[in-house]
Amino acid sequence: MNRLRRKACVALLLFTLFIFGTMMGLRTLKPTDGFSDLAPGMELMPLVGERMDQRPNNVAESAGQNGGVGSDTKIVFSNSGPDHSIFYDIHIFYYLWYGSPQMDGSYIHWDHVLVPHWDPKIASSHPKGRHSPPDDIASSYYPELGPYSSRDPDVIESHMAQIEAAAAGVVVLSWYPPGVADEHGKPTEDLVPAVMDAAHRHSIKVAFHLQPYKGRTDLSVHDNIKYIIDKYGKHGAFYRFKSSAGKILPLFYVYDSYLTPPETWAELLTVRGSHTLRGTPYDGIFIALIVEERHKQDILAGGFDGMYTYFASNGFSFGSSHQNWKAIKAFCDKNNLLFVPSAGPGYIDTAVRPWNNHNTRNRVNGRYYETSLQAAMSIRPDIITVTSFNEWHEGTQIEKAVPKKTVARLYLDYKPHQPDHYLELTRKWAEHFSKEKEQWLM
């Protein structure tokens, strides 16, 4: 009997030590600073809840640099009901370059060429030519709306409804000056008023993503900014950002900003510049693209107000690598700059660059996207951008996609989830971002 009692006491003591050791071990665990490429066995921080509590029907100011107290998140409720909140610190890149025979006389961009590799030896081992819509389009996914035209008013309306459903408050419009287009498309500046009107109907704001057209210089950008503000600055959908200095200014993303030397940008974006925008009616918040690490200093020297990463392929560049975001954010905080990380649902551009399979990032049924959004949130940014709503060529879209199989093609899709899966994930994390910001301020 005594022997049994001793055994019971020893067992109880060992069990108590095991529980104590386990609890102490759990207390020492902390999330990693970097995020993996979603290899098997990846770590993902706990996923957030499905809905936020309903809030009063009011409007607060948008986030400012360094997060001024009481103004971190702007929430606007649309006319569609109290359950549809919009968050103006979630910005989503949007493209207007698609065309169809019914609206444009021919397919545009859906019939994109297969871009050859710059090395002739590699290029020779991959297919050439161009796509042939509607069954063969320049994407690995197939849109629910089919190969649509960006000129179709019904398409624009559907897009704004989807973006509202995703709770992304700001559409970042890929923009070229009047009469100018990318090398595979046609001019689209005349579509901007229709987009802004549709966005306004859905309580969405519009910012501009300045593209690197041929001949872009600091002087031409000066004229571009003046044109945009003069033409659209009074529109109800025109987006403005409240800076840390309390100024409320238009915000512009400048794609491939590194193509222009920093000393040239400084003529436009510093107070002493020869044709400065600073302190004029055309001043703004100008966000440059960071690709390489050295771009941090160039962006600072050029007079920009911040930097964004754009690319949705984790590890593709220094800027797009999640593990570098903490260091970039520290640099920006030290120099009073905004850091705007870009999260994306995945990446696959082999429909237009068949040799680029090594940069493909599998969506893992949404887990890649959630990991990317968590990585962005972990550095406490003022704004998170989403790449993208409808960049179908690079497979970064969150727009609704559907399963499709033809004689020659089998498209990827969002199964086992519904076509709106990535819209729903965006809303979930937008709501979580808002809640997190409230906690940061407490």
Coordinates of C-alpha atoms in Angstrom, one line a residue:
M1 CA 0.0 0.0 0.0
N2 CA 2.8 2.4 0.9
R3 CA 4.6 1.5 -2.3
L4 CA 1.5 2.4 -4.3
R5 CA 1.2 5.6 -2.4
R6 CA 4.8 6.5 -3.2
K7 CA 4.3 5.7 -6.9
A8 CA 1.2 7.9 -7.0
C9 CA 3.2 10.8 -5.3
V10 CA 6.1 10.4 -7.8
A11 CA 3.7 10.3 -10.7
L12 CA 1.9 13.4 -9.4
L13 CA 5.2 15.2 -8.9
L14 CA 6.4 14.3 -12.5
F15 CA 3.1 15.5 -13.9
T16 CA 3.3 18.8 -12.1
L17 CA 6.8 19.4 -13.3
F18 CA 5.7 18.6 -16.9
I19 CA 2.9 21.1 -16.7
F20 CA 5.1 23.7 -15.2
G21 CA 7.8 23.2 -17.8
T22 CA 5.3 23.3 -20.6
M23 CA 3.8 26.6 -19.4
M24 CA 7.3 28.2 -19.0
G25 CA 8.2 27.1 -22.5
L26 CA 5.1 28.6 -24.0
R27 CA 5.8 31.9 -22.3
T28 CA 9.1 32.1 -24.0
L29 CA 7.7 31.6 -27.5
K30 CA 7.4 34.6 -29.8
P31 CA 6.5 35.1 -33.5
T32 CA 9.4 35.2 -35.9
D33 CA 10.4 38.5 -37.5
G34 CA 10.5 37.1 -41.0
F35 CA 8.0 35.2 -42.9
S36 CA 8.6 32.1 -45.0
D37 CA 7.9 31.5 -48.6
L38 CA 5.1 29.2 -47.7
A39 CA 7.2 26.0 -47.9
P40 CA 5.7 22.9 -46.3
G41 CA 5.6 23.2 -42.6
M42 CA 5.3 27.0 -42.7
E43 CA 4.3 28.9 -39.6
L44 CA 1.2 31.1 -39.7
M45 CA 0.1 33.3 -36.8
P46 CA -3.4 32.7 -35.5
L47 CA -6.0 33.7 -38.1
V48 CA -8.4 36.5 -37.2
G49 CA -12.1 36.4 -36.6
E50 CA -14.7 36.7 -39.3
R51 CA -16.5 39.9 -38.4
M52 CA -15.8 43.1 -36.4
D53 CA -18.4 44.5 -34.1
Q54 CA -20.8 47.0 -35.8
R55 CA -19.7 50.6 -35.3
P56 CA -21.6 53.9 -35.1
N57 CA -22.4 55.3 -38.5
N58 CA -19.8 58.1 -38.6
V59 CA -16.6 59.1 -40.3
A60 CA -13.1 59.6 -38.8
E61 CA -10.0 61.0 -40.3
S62 CA -7.6 58.9 -42.3
A63 CA -4.2 57.7 -41.0
G64 CA -1.3 60.0 -40.9
Q65 CA 2.4 59.4 -40.8
N66 CA 3.6 58.0 -37.5
G67 CA 0.0 57.4 -36.6
G68 CA -1.4 60.5 -34.9
V69 CA -3.6 59.7 -31.9
G70 CA -7.2 59.4 -32.7
S71 CA -6.8 59.5 -36.5
D72 CA -5.3 56.1 -37.4
T73 CA -8.2 54.5 -39.3
K74 CA -10.8 56.2 -41.4
I75 CA -14.1 54.2 -41.6
V76 CA -16.9 55.1 -43.9
F77 CA -20.2 53.2 -44.1
S78 CA -21.6 52.9 -47.6
N79 CA -25.2 53.3 -48.6
S80 CA -25.6 49.6 -49.0
G81 CA -26.1 48.8 -45.3
P82 CA -24.5 48.9 -41.9
D83 CA -22.5 45.7 -42.5
H84 CA -20.4 47.2 -45.3
S85 CA -17.6 49.1 -43.7
I86 CA -14.8 50.6 -45.8
F87 CA -11.2 51.1 -44.6
Y88 CA -9.1 53.9 -46.1
D89 CA -5.8 52.4 -45.0
I90 CA -6.2 49.5 -47.3
H91 CA -5.2 50.5 -50.9
I92 CA -5.6 48.2 -53.8
F93 CA -3.8 48.4 -57.2
Y94 CA -6.2 48.6 -60.2
Y95 CA -5.7 48.3 -63.9
L96 CA -7.7 49.8 -66.8
W97 CA -5.9 48.3 -69.7
Y98 CA -8.2 45.5 -70.8
G99 CA -10.3 45.5 -74.0
S100 CA -12.8 43.4 -75.9
P101 CA -14.1 43.4 -79.5
Q102 CA -17.5 44.5 -78.5
M103 CA -16.3 47.7 -76.7
D104 CA -12.8 48.3 -78.2
G105 CA -12.8 46.7 -81.7
S106 CA -10.4 44.0 -80.6
Y107 CA -9.0 42.2 -77.5
I108 CA -6.5 44.3 -75.6
H109 CA -4.1 42.8 -73.1
W110 CA -6.0 39.5 -73.0
D111 CA -4.1 38.6 -76.2
H112 CA -0.8 39.6 -74.6
V113 CA 2.4 38.3 -76.4
L114 CA 4.6 35.7 -74.8
V115 CA 7.5 37.8 -73.7
P116 CA 10.8 36.2 -74.8
H117 CA 13.7 35.8 -72.3
W118 CA 16.6 38.2 -72.9
D119 CA 19.0 35.2 -73.2
P120 CA 18.4 33.7 -76.7
K121 CA 19.4 30.2 -75.4
I122 CA 16.7 30.3 -72.8
A123 CA 14.2 32.0 -75.1
S124 CA 14.6 29.2 -77.7
S125 CA 13.3 26.6 -75.2
H126 CA 10.0 28.4 -74.5
P127 CA 6.9 29.0 -76.7
K128 CA 6.5 32.2 -78.7
G129 CA 3.5 34.1 -80.1
R130 CA 0.5 35.6 -78.4
H131 CA -2.7 34.5 -76.8
S132 CA -6.0 34.0 -78.6
P133 CA -9.1 35.0 -76.5
P134 CA -11.7 34.3 -75.4
D135 CA -10.7 30.7 -74.7
D136 CA -6.9 31.4 -74.5
I137 CA -6.2 34.5 -72.4
A138 CA -2.9 35.9 -71.1
S139 CA -3.5 34.7 -67.5
S140 CA -3.3 31.4 -65.6
Y141 CA -6.8 32.2 -64.1
Y142 CA -10.1 33.0 -65.8
P143 CA -12.2 36.0 -64.7
E144 CA -15.8 35.5 -63.8
L145 CA -16.7 38.4 -66.1
G146 CA -14.8 36.8 -69.0
P147 CA -12.2 38.7 -71.0
Y148 CA -13.9 42.0 -70.4
S149 CA -13.3 45.6 -71.5
S150 CA -12.3 48.2 -68.9
R151 CA -14.5 50.6 -70.9
D152 CA -17.7 48.6 -70.1
P153 CA -19.7 50.6 -67.5
D154 CA -21.1 47.4 -66.1
V155 CA -17.6 46.0 -65.6
I156 CA -16.5 49.1 -63.8
E157 CA -19.6 49.0 -61.6
S158 CA -19.0 45.3 -60.8
H159 CA -15.4 46.0 -59.9
M160 CA -16.3 48.8 -57.5
A161 CA -18.9 46.6 -55.9
Q162 CA -16.3 43.8 -55.5
I163 CA -13.8 46.2 -54.0
E164 CA -16.4 47.6 -51.6
A165 CA -17.2 44.0 -50.6
A166 CA -13.5 43.5 -49.9
A167 CA -13.6 46.7 -47.7
A168 CA -10.6 48.2 -49.5
G169 CA -11.2 52.0 -49.3
V170 CA -8.8 53.3 -51.9
V171 CA -8.4 52.2 -55.5
V172 CA -4.9 52.9 -56.7
L173 CA -5.4 53.5 -60.4
S174 CA -2.6 52.7 -62.9
W175 CA -2.3 56.0 -64.7
Y176 CA -0.8 57.2 -68.0
P177 CA -1.1 60.8 -69.3
P178 CA -3.7 61.5 -72.0
G179 CA -2.7 59.9 -75.3
V180 CA -0.1 57.6 -73.7
A181 CA -0.3 53.9 -72.9
D182 CA 1.8 50.9 -72.0
E183 CA 3.5 49.1 -75.0
H184 CA 0.8 46.5 -75.2
G185 CA -2.3 48.7 -74.7
K186 CA -4.2 51.8 -75.7
P187 CA -4.7 55.1 -73.8
T188 CA -7.1 54.9 -71.0
E189 CA -7.0 58.3 -69.3
D190 CA -10.5 59.1 -70.7
L191 CA -11.8 56.3 -68.5
V192 CA -10.8 57.9 -65.2
P193 CA -14.0 60.0 -64.7
A194 CA -16.2 56.9 -65.1
V195 CA -14.0 55.0 -62.5
M196 CA -14.1 57.9 -60.1
D197 CA -17.9 58.3 -60.4
A198 CA -18.4 54.5 -59.8
A199 CA -16.0 54.6 -56.9
H200 CA -17.9 57.5 -55.3
R201 CA -21.1 55.6 -55.5
H202 CA -19.5 52.9 -53.4
S203 CA -17.8 55.2 -50.9
I204 CA -14.4 54.3 -52.4
K205 CA -11.6 56.8 -52.9
V206 CA -9.2 56.9 -55.9
A207 CA -5.4 57.5 -55.8
F208 CA -3.1 57.5 -58.8
H209 CA -0.3 55.1 -59.6
L210 CA 2.1 57.0 -62.0
Q211 CA 3.5 54.6 -64.6
P212 CA 6.9 54.9 -66.2
Y213 CA 5.9 56.0 -69.7
K214 CA 8.5 56.8 -72.4
G215 CA 10.0 60.2 -71.7
R216 CA 8.9 60.5 -68.1
T217 CA 11.0 63.1 -66.3
D218 CA 10.7 65.3 -63.2
L219 CA 9.3 68.1 -65.4
S220 CA 6.7 65.8 -67.1
V221 CA 5.7 64.5 -63.7
H222 CA 5.2 68.1 -62.5
D223 CA 2.8 68.6 -65.4
N224 CA 1.1 65.2 -64.7
I225 CA 0.5 66.1 -61.0
K226 CA -0.9 69.5 -62.0
Y227 CA -3.2 67.9 -64.6
I228 CA -4.5 65.3 -62.1
I229 CA -5.2 67.8 -59.3
D230 CA -6.7 70.4 -61.6
K231 CA -9.0 67.8 -63.3
Y232 CA -9.9 65.5 -60.4
G233 CA -9.0 67.3 -57.2
K234 CA -12.5 68.5 -56.6
H235 CA -14.2 65.1 -57.2
G236 CA -15.7 63.4 -54.2
A237 CA -13.7 60.3 -54.8
F238 CA -10.3 62.0 -54.9
Y239 CA -8.1 60.6 -52.1
R240 CA -6.2 62.8 -49.7
F241 CA -4.0 61.7 -46.8
K242 CA -3.4 63.4 -43.5
S243 CA 0.3 63.8 -42.9
S244 CA 2.1 63.8 -39.6
A245 CA 2.4 67.6 -39.9
G246 CA -1.4 67.8 -40.1
K247 CA -1.5 68.6 -43.8
I248 CA -4.2 66.9 -45.9
L249 CA -2.7 66.2 -49.3
P250 CA -3.2 64.0 -52.4
L251 CA -1.2 60.7 -52.3
F252 CA 0.7 59.4 -55.4
Y253 CA 2.5 56.1 -55.9
V254 CA 5.4 56.4 -58.4
Y255 CA 6.1 53.1 -60.1
D256 CA 9.7 52.4 -61.2
S257 CA 10.8 55.7 -59.5
Y258 CA 14.4 54.3 -59.4
L259 CA 14.7 54.9 -63.2
T260 CA 15.1 58.6 -62.5
P261 CA 18.2 59.7 -60.4
P262 CA 17.5 61.0 -56.9
E263 CA 19.0 64.4 -57.6
T264 CA 16.5 64.8 -60.4
W265 CA 13.6 63.9 -58.2
A266 CA 14.9 66.4 -55.7
E267 CA 14.3 69.3 -58.1
L268 CA 10.6 68.4 -57.9
L269 CA 10.2 67.1 -54.4
T270 CA 12.4 69.2 -52.1
V271 CA 11.7 72.7 -51.0
R272 CA 14.8 74.1 -52.7
G273 CA 14.1 72.3 -56.0
S274 CA 14.1 74.4 -59.2
H275 CA 10.5 73.4 -60.0
T276 CA 9.4 72.2 -56.6
L277 CA 5.8 71.1 -55.8
R278 CA 6.4 71.6 -52.1
G279 CA 4.3 74.4 -50.6
T280 CA 2.3 74.9 -53.8
P281 CA -1.3 74.0 -54.6
Y282 CA 0.1 70.8 -56.2
D283 CA 2.0 69.5 -53.2
G284 CA 1.3 65.9 -52.2
I285 CA 2.5 62.7 -50.5
F286 CA 4.8 60.9 -53.0
I287 CA 5.5 57.3 -52.5
A288 CA 8.5 55.7 -54.4
L289 CA 9.0 52.0 -55.2
I290 CA 11.7 50.2 -53.3
V291 CA 13.2 47.3 -55.2
E292 CA 16.8 47.1 -54.1
E293 CA 18.2 47.9 -50.6
R294 CA 20.2 50.9 -52.0
H295 CA 16.9 52.5 -53.0
K296 CA 16.2 53.5 -49.4
Q297 CA 18.8 56.2 -49.5
D298 CA 17.9 57.3 -53.0
I299 CA 14.3 57.7 -52.0
L300 CA 15.3 59.8 -49.0
A301 CA 17.6 61.9 -51.1
G302 CA 15.0 62.4 -53.8
G303 CA 12.6 64.1 -51.4
F304 CA 9.9 61.4 -51.5
D305 CA 7.6 61.0 -48.5
G306 CA 7.7 57.2 -48.3
M307 CA 8.2 53.9 -50.1
Y308 CA 6.1 50.9 -51.2
T309 CA 7.1 47.4 -52.3
Y310 CA 4.4 46.4 -54.9
F311 CA 5.6 42.9 -55.9
A312 CA 3.5 40.0 -54.6
S313 CA 6.3 37.5 -54.9
N314 CA 8.0 37.1 -51.5
G315 CA 11.7 36.9 -52.1
F316 CA 11.6 38.3 -55.6
S317 CA 13.3 41.6 -54.6
F318 CA 14.8 43.1 -51.4
G319 CA 11.7 45.3 -51.1
S320 CA 9.1 42.5 -51.6
S321 CA 10.8 40.1 -49.1
H322 CA 8.8 39.9 -45.9
Q323 CA 11.8 39.3 -43.8
N324 CA 13.2 42.8 -44.8
W325 CA 10.1 44.8 -43.9
K326 CA 11.0 45.3 -40.2
A327 CA 14.4 46.9 -41.2
I328 CA 12.8 49.0 -43.9
K329 CA 10.1 50.3 -41.5
A330 CA 12.8 51.2 -39.0
F331 CA 14.7 53.2 -41.6
C332 CA 11.5 55.0 -42.6
D333 CA 10.5 55.7 -39.0
K334 CA 14.0 57.2 -38.3
N335 CA 13.7 59.5 -41.4
N336 CA 10.0 60.4 -41.0
L337 CA 9.0 58.4 -44.1
L338 CA 5.9 56.3 -44.7
F339 CA 6.5 52.6 -45.3
V340 CA 3.7 51.0 -47.2
P341 CA 4.2 47.2 -47.6
S342 CA 2.3 45.4 -50.4
A343 CA 0.6 42.1 -49.7
G344 CA -0.6 39.8 -52.4
P345 CA -2.5 36.5 -52.8
G346 CA 0.2 34.8 -54.8
Y347 CA 2.1 35.2 -58.1
I348 CA 2.2 33.3 -61.4
D349 CA 3.1 35.2 -64.6
T350 CA 4.1 32.2 -66.8
A351 CA 1.2 32.9 -69.2
V352 CA 3.1 36.0 -70.4
R353 CA 6.7 35.1 -69.2
P354 CA 6.8 31.3 -69.7
W355 CA 10.5 31.2 -68.4
N356 CA 9.7 32.8 -65.1
N357 CA 8.4 29.8 -63.2
H358 CA 10.9 30.2 -60.4
N359 CA 9.1 33.3 -59.2
T360 CA 5.7 31.6 -58.9
R361 CA 4.2 31.7 -55.5
N362 CA 1.4 29.2 -54.9
R363 CA -1.8 30.6 -53.2
V364 CA -2.2 27.6 -50.9
N365 CA -5.9 28.2 -50.8
G366 CA -5.4 31.6 -49.4
R367 CA -2.8 30.9 -46.8
Y368 CA -0.1 32.7 -48.8
Y369 CA -2.2 35.8 -48.8
E370 CA -3.0 35.7 -45.1
T371 CA 0.7 35.2 -44.3
S372 CA 1.5 38.2 -46.5
L373 CA -1.1 40.3 -44.8
Q374 CA 0.1 39.2 -41.3
A375 CA 3.7 40.1 -42.3
A376 CA 2.5 43.6 -43.3
M377 CA 0.5 44.1 -40.1
S378 CA 3.3 42.9 -37.9
I379 CA 5.4 46.1 -38.6
R380 CA 2.5 48.4 -37.7
P381 CA 2.3 50.4 -41.0
D382 CA -0.1 53.3 -41.6
I383 CA -1.3 51.8 -44.9
I384 CA -1.2 48.4 -46.5
T385 CA -1.5 48.0 -50.2
V386 CA -2.9 44.9 -52.0
T387 CA -1.3 43.7 -55.2
S388 CA -3.7 43.5 -56.9
F389 CA -7.4 43.7 -57.8
N390 CA -7.0 42.8 -61.4
E391 CA -3.4 42.2 -62.6
W392 CA -4.4 39.0 -64.3
H393 CA -1.1 38.6 -66.3
E394 CA 0.9 38.1 -63.1
G395 CA -1.8 36.1 -61.2
T396 CA -2.0 38.6 -58.3
Q397 CA -5.7 39.4 -58.8
I398 CA -8.3 39.1 -56.0
E399 CA -11.1 39.7 -58.5
K400 CA -13.6 36.9 -58.8
A401 CA -12.2 34.0 -60.9
V402 CA -14.0 30.8 -62.1
P403 CA -12.9 27.3 -63.1
K404 CA -12.5 26.9 -66.9
K405 CA -11.2 24.1 -69.1
T406 CA -10.8 24.2 -72.9
V407 CA -9.3 21.8 -75.4
A408 CA -5.9 23.5 -75.0
R409 CA -6.1 25.1 -71.5
L410 CA -6.9 24.2 -67.9
Y411 CA -7.0 27.4 -65.8
L412 CA -6.3 27.6 -62.2
D413 CA -9.1 28.6 -59.9
Y414 CA -10.0 29.4 -56.2
K415 CA -11.5 26.0 -55.4
P416 CA -12.4 24.6 -52.9
H417 CA -13.5 28.1 -52.1
Q418 CA -15.9 30.4 -54.0
P419 CA -15.0 33.0 -56.6
D420 CA -15.2 35.7 -53.9
H421 CA -12.7 34.0 -51.5
Y422 CA -10.0 36.6 -51.8
L423 CA -12.5 39.5 -51.4
E424 CA -13.7 37.9 -48.2
L425 CA -10.1 37.4 -46.9
T426 CA -9.3 41.0 -47.7
R427 CA -12.3 42.2 -45.7
K428 CA -11.4 40.0 -42.8
W429 CA -7.9 41.3 -42.6
A430 CA -9.0 44.9 -43.2
E431 CA -11.2 44.6 -40.2
H432 CA -8.5 43.0 -38.2
F433 CA -6.0 45.8 -39.2
S434 CA -8.5 48.4 -37.9
K435 CA -8.8 46.6 -34.6
E436 CA -5.0 46.2 -34.3
K437 CA -4.6 50.0 -34.9
E438 CA -6.9 50.7 -32.1
Q439 CA -4.8 48.6 -29.8
W440 CA -1.6 50.3 -30.9
L441 CA -3.0 53.6 -29.8
M442 CA -4.1 52.5 -26.4

